PDB file as gemmi writes it, atoms N, CA and C in Angstrom:
CRYST1    1.000    1.000    1.000  90.00  90.00  90.00 P 1                      
ATOM      1  N   MET A   1     -19.338  39.586 -53.334  1.00  0.00           N  
ATOM      2  CA  MET A   1     -18.900  38.244 -53.133  1.00  0.00           C  
ATOM      3  C   MET A   1     -19.386  37.725 -51.792  1.00  0.00           C  
ATOM      4  N   ASP A   2     -18.865  36.571 -51.327  1.00  0.00           N  
ATOM      5  CA  ASP A   2     -19.403  35.957 -50.120  1.00  0.00           C  
ATOM      6  C   ASP A   2     -18.604  36.284 -48.861  1.00  0.00           C  
ATOM      7  N   GLY A   3     -17.567  37.120 -48.926  1.00  0.00           N  
ATOM      8  CA  GLY A   3     -16.816  37.515 -47.739  1.00  0.00           C  
ATOM      9  C   GLY A   3     -15.674  36.595 -47.422  1.00  0.00           C  
ATOM     10  N   HIS A   4     -15.464  35.524 -48.166  1.00  0.00           N  
ATOM     11  CA  HIS A   4     -14.392  34.560 -47.931  1.00  0.00           C  
ATOM     12  C   HIS A   4     -13.418  34.540 -49.098  1.00  0.00           C  
ATOM     13  N   ASP A   5     -13.189  35.695 -49.664  1.00  0.00           N  
ATOM     14  CA  ASP A   5     -12.341  35.764 -50.846  1.00  0.00           C  
ATOM     15  C   ASP A   5     -10.948  35.225 -50.592  1.00  0.00           C  
ATOM     16  N   GLY A   6     -10.377  35.516 -49.415  1.00  0.00           N  
ATOM     17  CA  GLY A   6      -9.014  35.115 -49.117  1.00  0.00           C  
ATOM     18  C   GLY A   6      -8.911  33.674 -48.645  1.00  0.00           C  
ATOM     19  N   ASP A   7      -9.989  33.027 -48.287  1.00  0.00           N  
ATOM     20  CA  ASP A   7      -9.951  31.660 -47.756  1.00  0.00           C  
ATOM     21  C   ASP A   7      -9.828  30.648 -48.890  1.00  0.00           C  
ATOM     22  N   ASP A   8      -8.804  29.852 -48.783  1.00  0.00           N  
ATOM     23  CA  ASP A   8      -8.589  28.775 -49.736  1.00  0.00           C  
ATOM     24  C   ASP A   8      -9.163  27.505 -49.125  1.00  0.00           C  
ATOM     25  N   PRO A   9     -10.025  26.772 -49.824  1.00  0.00           N  
ATOM     26  CA  PRO A   9     -10.586  25.545 -49.258  1.00  0.00           C  
ATOM     27  C   PRO A   9      -9.505  24.546 -48.862  1.00  0.00           C  
ATOM     28  N   LYS A  10      -8.402  24.512 -49.582  1.00  0.00           N  
ATOM     29  CA  LYS A  10      -7.318  23.600 -49.215  1.00  0.00           C  
ATOM     30  C   LYS A  10      -6.668  24.027 -47.909  1.00  0.00           C  
ATOM     31  N   GLN A  11      -6.516  25.350 -47.706  1.00  0.00           N  
ATOM     32  CA  GLN A  11      -5.926  25.861 -46.456  1.00  0.00           C  
ATOM     33  C   GLN A  11      -6.861  25.569 -45.287  1.00  0.00           C  
ATOM     34  N   SER A  12      -8.157  25.738 -45.500  1.00  0.00           N  
ATOM     35  CA  SER A  12      -9.145  25.469 -44.456  1.00  0.00           C  
ATOM     36  C   SER A  12      -9.109  23.996 -44.059  1.00  0.00           C  
ATOM     37  N   THR A  13      -8.993  23.120 -45.030  1.00  0.00           N  
ATOM     38  CA  THR A  13      -8.902  21.683 -44.755  1.00  0.00           C  
ATOM     39  C   THR A  13      -7.607  21.362 -44.004  1.00  0.00           C  
ATOM     40  N   ALA A  14      -6.518  21.985 -44.387  1.00  0.00           N  
ATOM     41  CA  ALA A  14      -5.233  21.760 -43.711  1.00  0.00           C  
ATOM     42  C   ALA A  14      -5.282  22.253 -42.268  1.00  0.00           C  
ATOM     43  N   ASP A  15      -5.921  23.407 -42.047  1.00  0.00           N  
ATOM     44  CA  ASP A  15      -6.061  23.936 -40.686  1.00  0.00           C  
ATOM     45  C   ASP A  15      -6.892  22.983 -39.821  1.00  0.00           C  
ATOM     46  N   MET A  16      -7.977  22.484 -40.401  1.00  0.00           N  
ATOM     47  CA  MET A  16      -8.842  21.569 -39.655  1.00  0.00           C  
ATOM     48  C   MET A  16      -8.090  20.273 -39.346  1.00  0.00           C  
ATOM     49  N   THR A  17      -7.331  19.778 -40.295  1.00  0.00           N  
ATOM     50  CA  THR A  17      -6.548  18.557 -40.078  1.00  0.00           C  
ATOM     51  C   THR A  17      -5.527  18.763 -38.967  1.00  0.00           C  
ATOM     52  N   ALA A  18      -4.837  19.903 -38.992  1.00  0.00           N  
ATOM     53  CA  ALA A  18      -3.842  20.214 -37.956  1.00  0.00           C  
ATOM     54  C   ALA A  18      -4.523  20.325 -36.584  1.00  0.00           C  
ATOM     55  N   PHE A  19      -5.693  20.972 -36.565  1.00  0.00           N  
ATOM     56  CA  PHE A  19      -6.432  21.115 -35.312  1.00  0.00           C  
ATOM     57  C   PHE A  19      -6.820  19.753 -34.746  1.00  0.00           C  
ATOM     58  N   VAL A  20      -7.344  18.871 -35.588  1.00  0.00           N  
ATOM     59  CA  VAL A  20      -7.764  17.533 -35.143  1.00  0.00           C  
ATOM     60  C   VAL A  20      -6.553  16.718 -34.697  1.00  0.00           C  
ATOM     61  N   GLN A  21      -5.452  16.812 -35.431  1.00  0.00           N  
ATOM     62  CA  GLN A  21      -4.244  16.077 -35.025  1.00  0.00           C  
ATOM     63  C   GLN A  21      -3.734  16.561 -33.667  1.00  0.00           C  
ATOM     64  N   ASN A  22      -3.749  17.868 -33.470  1.00  0.00           N  
ATOM     65  CA  ASN A  22      -3.323  18.440 -32.198  1.00  0.00           C  
ATOM     66  C   ASN A  22      -4.238  17.967 -31.067  1.00  0.00           C  
ATOM     67  N   LEU A  23      -5.521  17.963 -31.323  1.00  0.00           N  
ATOM     68  CA  LEU A  23      -6.494  17.509 -30.328  1.00  0.00           C  
ATOM     69  C   LEU A  23      -6.277  16.035 -29.974  1.00  0.00           C  
ATOM     70  N   LEU A  24      -6.042  15.215 -30.994  1.00  0.00           N  
ATOM     71  CA  LEU A  24      -5.782  13.790 -30.756  1.00  0.00           C  
ATOM     72  C   LEU A  24      -4.486  13.577 -29.957  1.00  0.00           C  
ATOM     73  N   GLN A  25      -3.472  14.378 -30.253  1.00  0.00           N  
ATOM     74  CA  GLN A  25      -2.219  14.282 -29.503  1.00  0.00           C  
ATOM     75  C   GLN A  25      -2.425  14.659 -28.042  1.00  0.00           C  
ATOM     76  N   GLN A  26      -3.209  15.702 -27.797  1.00  0.00           N  
ATOM     77  CA  GLN A  26      -3.514  16.096 -26.412  1.00  0.00           C  
ATOM     78  C   GLN A  26      -4.277  14.995 -25.682  1.00  0.00           C  
ATOM     79  N   MET A  27      -5.248  14.407 -26.373  1.00  0.00           N  
ATOM     80  CA  MET A  27      -6.013  13.324 -25.760  1.00  0.00           C  
ATOM     81  C   MET A  27      -5.111  12.126 -25.451  1.00  0.00           C  
ATOM     82  N   GLN A  28      -4.219  11.781 -26.364  1.00  0.00           N  
ATOM     83  CA  GLN A  28      -3.288  10.672 -26.155  1.00  0.00           C  
ATOM     84  C   GLN A  28      -2.376  10.964 -24.964  1.00  0.00           C  
ATOM     85  N   SER A  29      -1.895  12.198 -24.873  1.00  0.00           N  
ATOM     86  CA  SER A  29      -1.024  12.582 -23.768  1.00  0.00           C  
ATOM     87  C   SER A  29      -1.760  12.479 -22.428  1.00  0.00           C  
ATOM     88  N   ARG A  30      -2.975  12.959 -22.374  1.00  0.00           N  
ATOM     89  CA  ARG A  30      -3.772  12.876 -21.136  1.00  0.00           C  
ATOM     90  C   ARG A  30      -4.089  11.427 -20.778  1.00  0.00           C  
ATOM     91  N   PHE A  31      -4.416  10.631 -21.777  1.00  0.00           N  
ATOM     92  CA  PHE A  31      -4.687   9.217 -21.544  1.00  0.00           C  
ATOM     93  C   PHE A  31      -3.446   8.532 -20.966  1.00  0.00           C  
ATOM     94  N   GLN A  32      -2.277   8.825 -21.544  1.00  0.00           N  
ATOM     95  CA  GLN A  32      -1.032   8.224 -21.065  1.00  0.00           C  
ATOM     96  C   GLN A  32      -0.734   8.651 -19.631  1.00  0.00           C  
ATOM     97  N   THR A  33      -0.961   9.919 -19.324  1.00  0.00           N  
ATOM     98  CA  THR A  33      -0.741  10.426 -17.963  1.00  0.00           C  
ATOM     99  C   THR A  33      -1.658   9.710 -16.972  1.00  0.00           C  
ATOM    100  N   MET A  34      -2.928   9.568 -17.322  1.00  0.00           N  
ATOM    101  CA  MET A  34      -3.873   8.883 -16.438  1.00  0.00           C  
ATOM    102  C   MET A  34      -3.500   7.412 -16.285  1.00  0.00           C  
ATOM    103  N   SER A  35      -3.107   6.782 -17.368  1.00  0.00           N  
ATOM    104  CA  SER A  35      -2.709   5.377 -17.321  1.00  0.00           C  
ATOM    105  C   SER A  35      -1.490   5.189 -16.420  1.00  0.00           C  
ATOM    106  N   ASP A  36      -0.492   6.050 -16.581  1.00  0.00           N  
ATOM    107  CA  ASP A  36       0.703   5.983 -15.731  1.00  0.00           C  
ATOM    108  C   ASP A  36       0.356   6.192 -14.261  1.00  0.00           C  
ATOM    109  N   SER A  37      -0.559   7.115 -14.010  1.00  0.00           N  
ATOM    110  CA  SER A  37      -0.975   7.388 -12.635  1.00  0.00           C  
ATOM    111  C   SER A  37      -1.652   6.168 -12.006  1.00  0.00           C  
ATOM    112  N   ILE A  38      -2.520   5.518 -12.772  1.00  0.00           N  
ATOM    113  CA  ILE A  38      -3.208   4.323 -12.269  1.00  0.00           C  
ATOM    114  C   ILE A  38      -2.205   3.216 -11.992  1.00  0.00           C  
ATOM    115  N   ILE A  39      -1.272   3.009 -12.902  1.00  0.00           N  
ATOM    116  CA  ILE A  39      -0.261   1.966 -12.713  1.00  0.00           C  
ATOM    117  C   ILE A  39       0.580   2.260 -11.480  1.00  0.00           C  
ATOM    118  N   THR A  40       0.985   3.525 -11.310  1.00  0.00           N  
ATOM    119  CA  THR A  40       1.789   3.915 -10.148  1.00  0.00           C  
ATOM    120  C   THR A  40       1.016   3.673  -8.858  1.00  0.00           C  
ATOM    121  N   LYS A  41      -0.254   4.045  -8.839  1.00  0.00           N  
ATOM    122  CA  LYS A  41      -1.068   3.827  -7.633  1.00  0.00           C  
ATOM    123  C   LYS A  41      -1.191   2.344  -7.321  1.00  0.00           C  
ATOM    124  N   ASN A  42      -1.374   1.514  -8.353  1.00  0.00           N  
ATOM    125  CA  ASN A  42      -1.469   0.072  -8.130  1.00  0.00           C  
ATOM    126  C   ASN A  42      -0.164  -0.491  -7.589  1.00  0.00           C  
ATOM    127  N   ILE A  43       0.961  -0.021  -8.123  1.00  0.00           N  
ATOM    128  CA  ILE A  43       2.262  -0.489  -7.639  1.00  0.00           C  
ATOM    129  C   ILE A  43       2.464  -0.066  -6.190  1.00  0.00           C  
ATOM    130  N   LEU A  44       2.118   1.177  -5.858  1.00  0.00           N  
ATOM    131  CA  LEU A  44       2.280   1.656  -4.486  1.00  0.00           C  
ATOM    132  C   LEU A  44       1.375   0.883  -3.531  1.00  0.00           C  
ATOM    133  N   THR A  45       0.147   0.625  -3.942  1.00  0.00           N  
ATOM    134  CA  THR A  45      -0.776  -0.132  -3.092  1.00  0.00           C  
ATOM    135  C   THR A  45      -0.249  -1.535  -2.860  1.00  0.00           C  
ATOM    136  N   TYR A  46       0.218  -2.195  -3.896  1.00  0.00           N  
ATOM    137  CA  TYR A  46       0.775  -3.541  -3.774  1.00  0.00           C  
ATOM    138  C   TYR A  46       2.000  -3.528  -2.864  1.00  0.00           C  
ATOM    139  N   SER A  47       2.857  -2.512  -3.022  1.00  0.00           N  
ATOM    140  CA  SER A  47       4.058  -2.409  -2.191  1.00  0.00           C  
ATOM    141  C   SER A  47       3.686  -2.221  -0.729  1.00  0.00           C  
ATOM    142  N   LEU A  48       2.670  -1.403  -0.454  1.00  0.00           N  
ATOM    143  CA  LEU A  48       2.255  -1.187   0.929  1.00  0.00           C  
ATOM    144  C   LEU A  48       1.702  -2.460   1.548  1.00  0.00           C  
ATOM    145  N   VAL A  49       0.961  -3.229   0.770  1.00  0.00           N  
ATOM    146  CA  VAL A  49       0.430  -4.500   1.276  1.00  0.00           C  
ATOM    147  C   VAL A  49       1.575  -5.441   1.634  1.00  0.00           C  
ATOM    148  N   ILE A  50       2.585  -5.519   0.766  1.00  0.00           N  
ATOM    149  CA  ILE A  50       3.744  -6.370   1.027  1.00  0.00           C  
ATOM    150  C   ILE A  50       4.484  -5.871   2.261  1.00  0.00           C  
ATOM    151  N   LEU A  51       4.668  -4.545   2.379  1.00  0.00           N  
ATOM    152  CA  LEU A  51       5.370  -3.989   3.534  1.00  0.00           C  
ATOM    153  C   LEU A  51       4.608  -4.276   4.827  1.00  0.00           C  
ATOM    154  N   ASP A  52       3.279  -4.110   4.800  1.00  0.00           N  
ATOM    155  CA  ASP A  52       2.471  -4.393   5.982  1.00  0.00           C  
ATOM    156  C   ASP A  52       2.594  -5.858   6.377  1.00  0.00           C  
ATOM    157  N   ARG A  53       2.551  -6.739   5.407  1.00  0.00           N  
ATOM    158  CA  ARG A  53       2.660  -8.166   5.699  1.00  0.00           C  
ATOM    159  C   ARG A  53       4.033  -8.489   6.283  1.00  0.00           C  
ATOM    160  N   ASN A  54       5.084  -7.916   5.691  1.00  0.00           N  
ATOM    161  CA  ASN A  54       6.433  -8.140   6.201  1.00  0.00           C  
ATOM    162  C   ASN A  54       6.583  -7.574   7.610  1.00  0.00           C  
ATOM    163  N   ALA A  55       5.985  -6.410   7.857  1.00  0.00           N  
ATOM    164  CA  ALA A  55       6.063  -5.803   9.185  1.00  0.00           C  
ATOM    165  C   ALA A  55       5.368  -6.693  10.213  1.00  0.00           C  
ATOM    166  N   LEU A  56       4.219  -7.254   9.862  1.00  0.00           N  
ATOM    167  CA  LEU A  56       3.508  -8.135  10.784  1.00  0.00           C  
ATOM    168  C   LEU A  56       4.303  -9.415  11.047  1.00  0.00           C  
ATOM    169  N   ASP A  57       4.893  -9.981   9.991  1.00  0.00           N  
ATOM    170  CA  ASP A  57       5.721 -11.176  10.166  1.00  0.00           C  
ATOM    171  C   ASP A  57       6.909 -10.872  11.064  1.00  0.00           C  
ATOM    172  N   ASP A  58       7.532  -9.725  10.851  1.00  0.00           N  
ATOM    173  CA  ASP A  58       8.679  -9.324  11.659  1.00  0.00           C  
ATOM    174  C   ASP A  58       8.268  -9.125  13.115  1.00  0.00           C  
ATOM    175  N   MET A  59       7.118  -8.484  13.333  1.00  0.00           N  
ATOM    176  CA  MET A  59       6.642  -8.251  14.691  1.00  0.00           C  
ATOM    177  C   MET A  59       6.333  -9.577  15.384  1.00  0.00           C  
ATOM    178  N   GLY A  60       5.728 -10.515  14.655  1.00  0.00           N  
ATOM    179  CA  GLY A  60       5.447 -11.831  15.234  1.00  0.00           C  
ATOM    180  C   GLY A  60       6.723 -12.535  15.636  1.00  0.00           C  
ATOM    181  N   GLY A  61       7.754 -12.439  14.808  1.00  0.00           N  
ATOM    182  CA  GLY A  61       9.050 -13.043  15.138  1.00  0.00           C  
ATOM    183  C   GLY A  61       9.668 -12.407  16.364  1.00  0.00           C  
ATOM    184  N   ARG A  62       9.537 -11.095  16.489  1.00  0.00           N  
ATOM    185  CA  ARG A  62      10.083 -10.402  17.664  1.00  0.00           C  
ATOM    186  C   ARG A  62       9.339 -10.803  18.938  1.00  0.00           C  
ATOM    187  N   ILE A  63       8.038 -10.980  18.830  1.00  0.00           N  
ATOM    188  CA  ILE A  63       7.255 -11.410  19.999  1.00  0.00           C  
ATOM    189  C   ILE A  63       7.675 -12.814  20.412  1.00  0.00           C  
ATOM    190  N   ASP A  64       7.856 -13.704  19.446  1.00  0.00           N  
ATOM    191  CA  ASP A  64       8.317 -15.062  19.757  1.00  0.00           C  
ATOM    192  C   ASP A  64       9.684 -15.029  20.430  1.00  0.00           C  
ATOM    193  N   GLU A  65      10.569 -14.189  19.915  1.00  0.00           N  
ATOM    194  CA  GLU A  65      11.913 -14.065  20.491  1.00  0.00           C  
ATOM    195  C   GLU A  65      11.835 -13.513  21.918  1.00  0.00           C  
ATOM    196  N   LEU A  66      10.959 -12.551  22.142  1.00  0.00           N  
ATOM    197  CA  LEU A  66      10.784 -11.987  23.481  1.00  0.00           C  
ATOM    198  C   LEU A  66      10.257 -13.039  24.445  1.00  0.00           C  
ATOM    199  N   GLU A  67       9.302 -13.843  24.018  1.00  0.00           N  
ATOM    200  CA  GLU A  67       8.782 -14.916  24.875  1.00  0.00           C  
ATOM    201  C   GLU A  67       9.876 -15.924  25.225  1.00  0.00           C  
ATOM    202  N   ARG A  68      10.705 -16.267  24.234  1.00  0.00           N  
ATOM    203  CA  ARG A  68      11.818 -17.187  24.514  1.00  0.00           C  
ATOM    204  C   ARG A  68      12.779 -16.577  25.534  1.00  0.00           C  
ATOM    205  N   SER A  69      13.076 -15.293  25.375  1.00  0.00           N  
ATOM    206  CA  SER A  69      13.984 -14.619  26.314  1.00  0.00           C  
ATOM    207  C   SER A  69      13.402 -14.591  27.724  1.00  0.00           C  
ATOM    208  N   ILE A  70      12.117 -14.324  27.822  1.00  0.00           N  
ATOM    209  CA  ILE A  70      11.456 -14.313  29.135  1.00  0.00           C  
ATOM    210  C   ILE A  70      11.519 -15.698  29.760  1.00  0.00           C  
ATOM    211  N   ASN A  71      11.233 -16.717  28.970  1.00  0.00           N  
ATOM    212  CA  ASN A  71      11.289 -18.084  29.503  1.00  0.00           C  
ATOM    213  C   ASN A  71      12.704 -18.466  29.905  1.00  0.00           C  
ATOM    214  N   ASP A  72      13.713 -18.025  29.148  1.00  0.00           N  
ATOM    215  CA  ASP A  72      15.100 -18.289  29.518  1.00  0.00           C  
ATOM    216  C   ASP A  72      15.449 -17.601  30.839  1.00  0.00           C  
ATOM    217  N   LEU A  73      15.030 -16.365  30.999  1.00  0.00           N  
ATOM    218  CA  LEU A  73      15.290 -15.636  32.245  1.00  0.00           C  
ATOM    219  C   LEU A  73      14.584 -16.301  33.425  1.00  0.00           C  
ATOM    220  N   ARG A  74      13.364 -16.744  33.186  1.00  0.00           N  
ATOM    221  CA  ARG A  74      12.614 -17.424  34.264  1.00  0.00           C  
ATOM    222  C   ARG A  74      13.320 -18.724  34.652  1.00  0.00           C  
ATOM    223  N   ALA A  75      13.847 -19.429  33.650  1.00  0.00           N  
ATOM    224  CA  ALA A  75      14.562 -20.671  33.933  1.00  0.00           C  
ATOM    225  C   ALA A  75      15.826 -20.389  34.737  1.00  0.00           C  
ATOM    226  N   GLU A  76      16.533 -19.337  34.395  1.00  0.00           N  
ATOM    227  CA  GLU A  76      17.736 -18.966  35.129  1.00  0.00           C  
ATOM    228  C   GLU A  76      17.412 -18.590  36.571  1.00  0.00           C  
ATOM    229  N   MET A  77      16.251 -18.002  36.780  1.00  0.00           N  
ATOM    230  CA  MET A  77      15.858 -17.590  38.127  1.00  0.00           C  
ATOM    231  C   MET A  77      15.267 -18.753  38.920  1.00  0.00           C  
ATOM    232  N   GLY A  78      15.001 -19.862  38.267  1.00  0.00           N  
ATOM    233  CA  GLY A  78      14.465 -21.019  38.961  1.00  0.00           C  
ATOM    234  C   GLY A  78      12.969 -20.980  39.159  1.00  0.00           C  
ATOM    235  N   VAL A  79      12.264 -20.288  38.352  1.00  0.00           N  
ATOM    236  CA  VAL A  79      10.804 -20.217  38.467  1.00  0.00           C  
ATOM    237  C   VAL A  79      10.151 -20.865  37.256  1.00  0.00           C  
ATOM    238  N   GLU A  80      10.678 -22.021  36.879  1.00  0.00           N  
ATOM    239  CA  GLU A  80      10.160 -22.696  35.690  1.00  0.00           C  
ATOM    240  C   GLU A  80       8.731 -23.179  35.877  1.00  0.00           C  
ATOM    241  N   GLY A  81       8.331 -23.492  37.092  1.00  0.00           N  
ATOM    242  CA  GLY A  81       7.011 -24.065  37.334  1.00  0.00           C  
ATOM    243  C   GLY A  81       5.881 -23.069  37.257  1.00  0.00           C  
ATOM    244  N   SER A  82       6.151 -21.782  37.372  1.00  0.00           N  
ATOM    245  CA  SER A  82       5.065 -20.803  37.340  1.00  0.00           C  
ATOM    246  C   SER A  82       4.650 -20.532  35.899  1.00  0.00           C  
ATOM    247  N   PRO A  83       3.371 -20.197  35.700  1.00  0.00           N  
ATOM    248  CA  PRO A  83       2.883 -20.000  34.329  1.00  0.00           C  
ATOM    249  C   PRO A  83       3.522 -18.776  33.681  1.00  0.00           C  
ATOM    250  N   SER A  84       3.653 -18.824  32.366  1.00  0.00           N  
ATOM    251  CA  SER A  84       4.206 -17.676  31.654  1.00  0.00           C  
ATOM    252  C   SER A  84       3.166 -16.567  31.622  1.00  0.00           C  
ATOM    253  N   PRO A  85       3.572 -15.342  31.399  1.00  0.00           N  
ATOM    254  CA  PRO A  85       2.627 -14.220  31.402  1.00  0.00           C  
ATOM    255  C   PRO A  85       1.523 -14.365  30.353  1.00  0.00           C  
ATOM    256  N   SER A  86       1.774 -15.095  29.275  1.00  0.00           N  
ATOM    257  CA  SER A  86       0.757 -15.213  28.233  1.00  0.00           C  
ATOM    258  C   SER A  86      -0.192 -16.380  28.477  1.00  0.00           C  
ATOM    259  N   THR A  87       0.094 -17.223  29.501  1.00  0.00           N  
ATOM    260  CA  THR A  87      -0.764 -18.364  29.794  1.00  0.00           C  
ATOM    261  C   THR A  87      -1.816 -17.938  30.812  1.00  0.00           C  
ATOM    262  N   PRO A  88      -3.119 -18.074  30.488  1.00  0.00           N  
ATOM    263  CA  PRO A  88      -4.160 -17.700  31.459  1.00  0.00           C  
ATOM    264  C   PRO A  88      -4.190 -18.690  32.627  1.00  0.00           C  
ATOM    265  N   LYS A  89      -4.536 -18.176  33.800  1.00  0.00           N  
ATOM    266  CA  LYS A  89      -4.612 -19.022  34.993  1.00  0.00           C  
ATOM    267  C   LYS A  89      -5.878 -19.862  34.974  1.00  0.00           C  
ATOM    268  N   ALA A  90      -5.792 -21.017  35.602  1.00  0.00           N  
ATOM    269  CA  ALA A  90      -6.974 -21.872  35.737  1.00  0.00           C  
ATOM    270  C   ALA A  90      -7.932 -21.229  36.720  1.00  0.00           C  
ATOM    271  N   LYS A  91      -9.211 -21.624  36.676  1.00  0.00           N  
ATOM    272  CA  LYS A  91     -10.224 -21.005  37.533  1.00  0.00           C  
ATOM    273  C   LYS A  91      -9.964 -21.238  39.011  1.00  0.00           C  
ATOM    274  N   GLY A  92      -9.418 -22.387  39.381  1.00  0.00           N  
ATOM    275  CA  GLY A  92      -9.231 -22.713  40.791  1.00  0.00           C  
ATOM    276  C   GLY A  92      -7.979 -22.125  41.403  1.00  0.00           C  
ATOM    277  N   GLU A  93      -7.080 -21.561  40.609  1.00  0.00           N  
ATOM    278  CA  GLU A  93      -5.832 -21.026  41.155  1.00  0.00           C  
ATOM    279  C   GLU A  93      -6.075 -19.697  41.822  1.00  0.00           C  
ATOM    280  N   SER A  94      -5.333 -19.445  42.897  1.00  0.00           N  
ATOM    281  CA  SER A  94      -5.449 -18.173  43.593  1.00  0.00           C  
ATOM    282  C   SER A  94      -4.292 -17.276  43.193  1.00  0.00           C  
ATOM    283  N   LYS A  95      -4.498 -15.981  43.330  1.00  0.00           N  
ATOM    284  CA  LYS A  95      -3.479 -15.006  43.000  1.00  0.00           C  
ATOM    285  C   LYS A  95      -2.444 -14.990  44.125  1.00  0.00           C  
ATOM    286  N   PRO A  96      -1.187 -14.626  43.816  1.00  0.00           N  
ATOM    287  CA  PRO A  96      -0.192 -14.502  44.878  1.00  0.00           C  
ATOM    288  C   PRO A  96      -0.647 -13.454  45.890  1.00  0.00           C  
ATOM    289  N   GLY A  97      -0.518 -13.768  47.145  1.00  0.00           N  
ATOM    290  CA  GLY A  97      -0.922 -12.836  48.186  1.00  0.00           C  
ATOM    291  C   GLY A  97      -2.386 -12.958  48.536  1.00  0.00           C  
ATOM    292  N   ASP A  98      -3.101 -13.860  47.942  1.00  0.00           N  
ATOM    293  CA  ASP A  98      -4.526 -14.052  48.191  1.00  0.00           C  
ATOM    294  C   ASP A  98      -4.672 -15.144  49.242  1.00  0.00           C  
ATOM    295  N   ASP A  99      -4.886 -14.789  50.512  1.00  0.00           N  
ATOM    296  CA  ASP A  99      -4.935 -15.726  51.628  1.00  0.00           C  
ATOM    297  C   ASP A  99      -6.352 -16.089  52.023  1.00  0.00           C  
ATOM    298  N   THR A 100      -7.324 -15.915  51.194  1.00  0.00           N  
ATOM    299  CA  THR A 100      -8.719 -16.169  51.545  1.00  0.00           C  
ATOM    300  C   THR A 100      -9.113 -17.614  51.372  1.00  0.00           C  
ATOM    301  N   ALA A 101      -8.229 -18.489  50.887  1.00  0.00           N  
ATOM    302  CA  ALA A 101      -8.598 -19.865  50.599  1.00  0.00           C  
ATOM    303  C   ALA A 101      -8.704 -20.698  51.794  1.00  0.00           C  
TER     304      ALA A 101                                                      
END                                                                             
């Protein structure tokens, strides 16, 4: 005979069908895992961008508040006429203690 006496063509077809179904299920599972990973990475990236923007806005607000506090302290000390630390000096102005003029 041909050596396949015990093999039933219907059993062989059923085995092949089960194998292909299992393979398709594995592929679907891997695809879903990769898809979930991509979505998670996109959500995390978007969240980080929002957090960075919020942090910068918060820092800008704190700097503004600090400048107001400095100006309030300067006003209390009676030095309102002197330039604030963030204002650059004009070219013709001399530094304090500079007696060369």
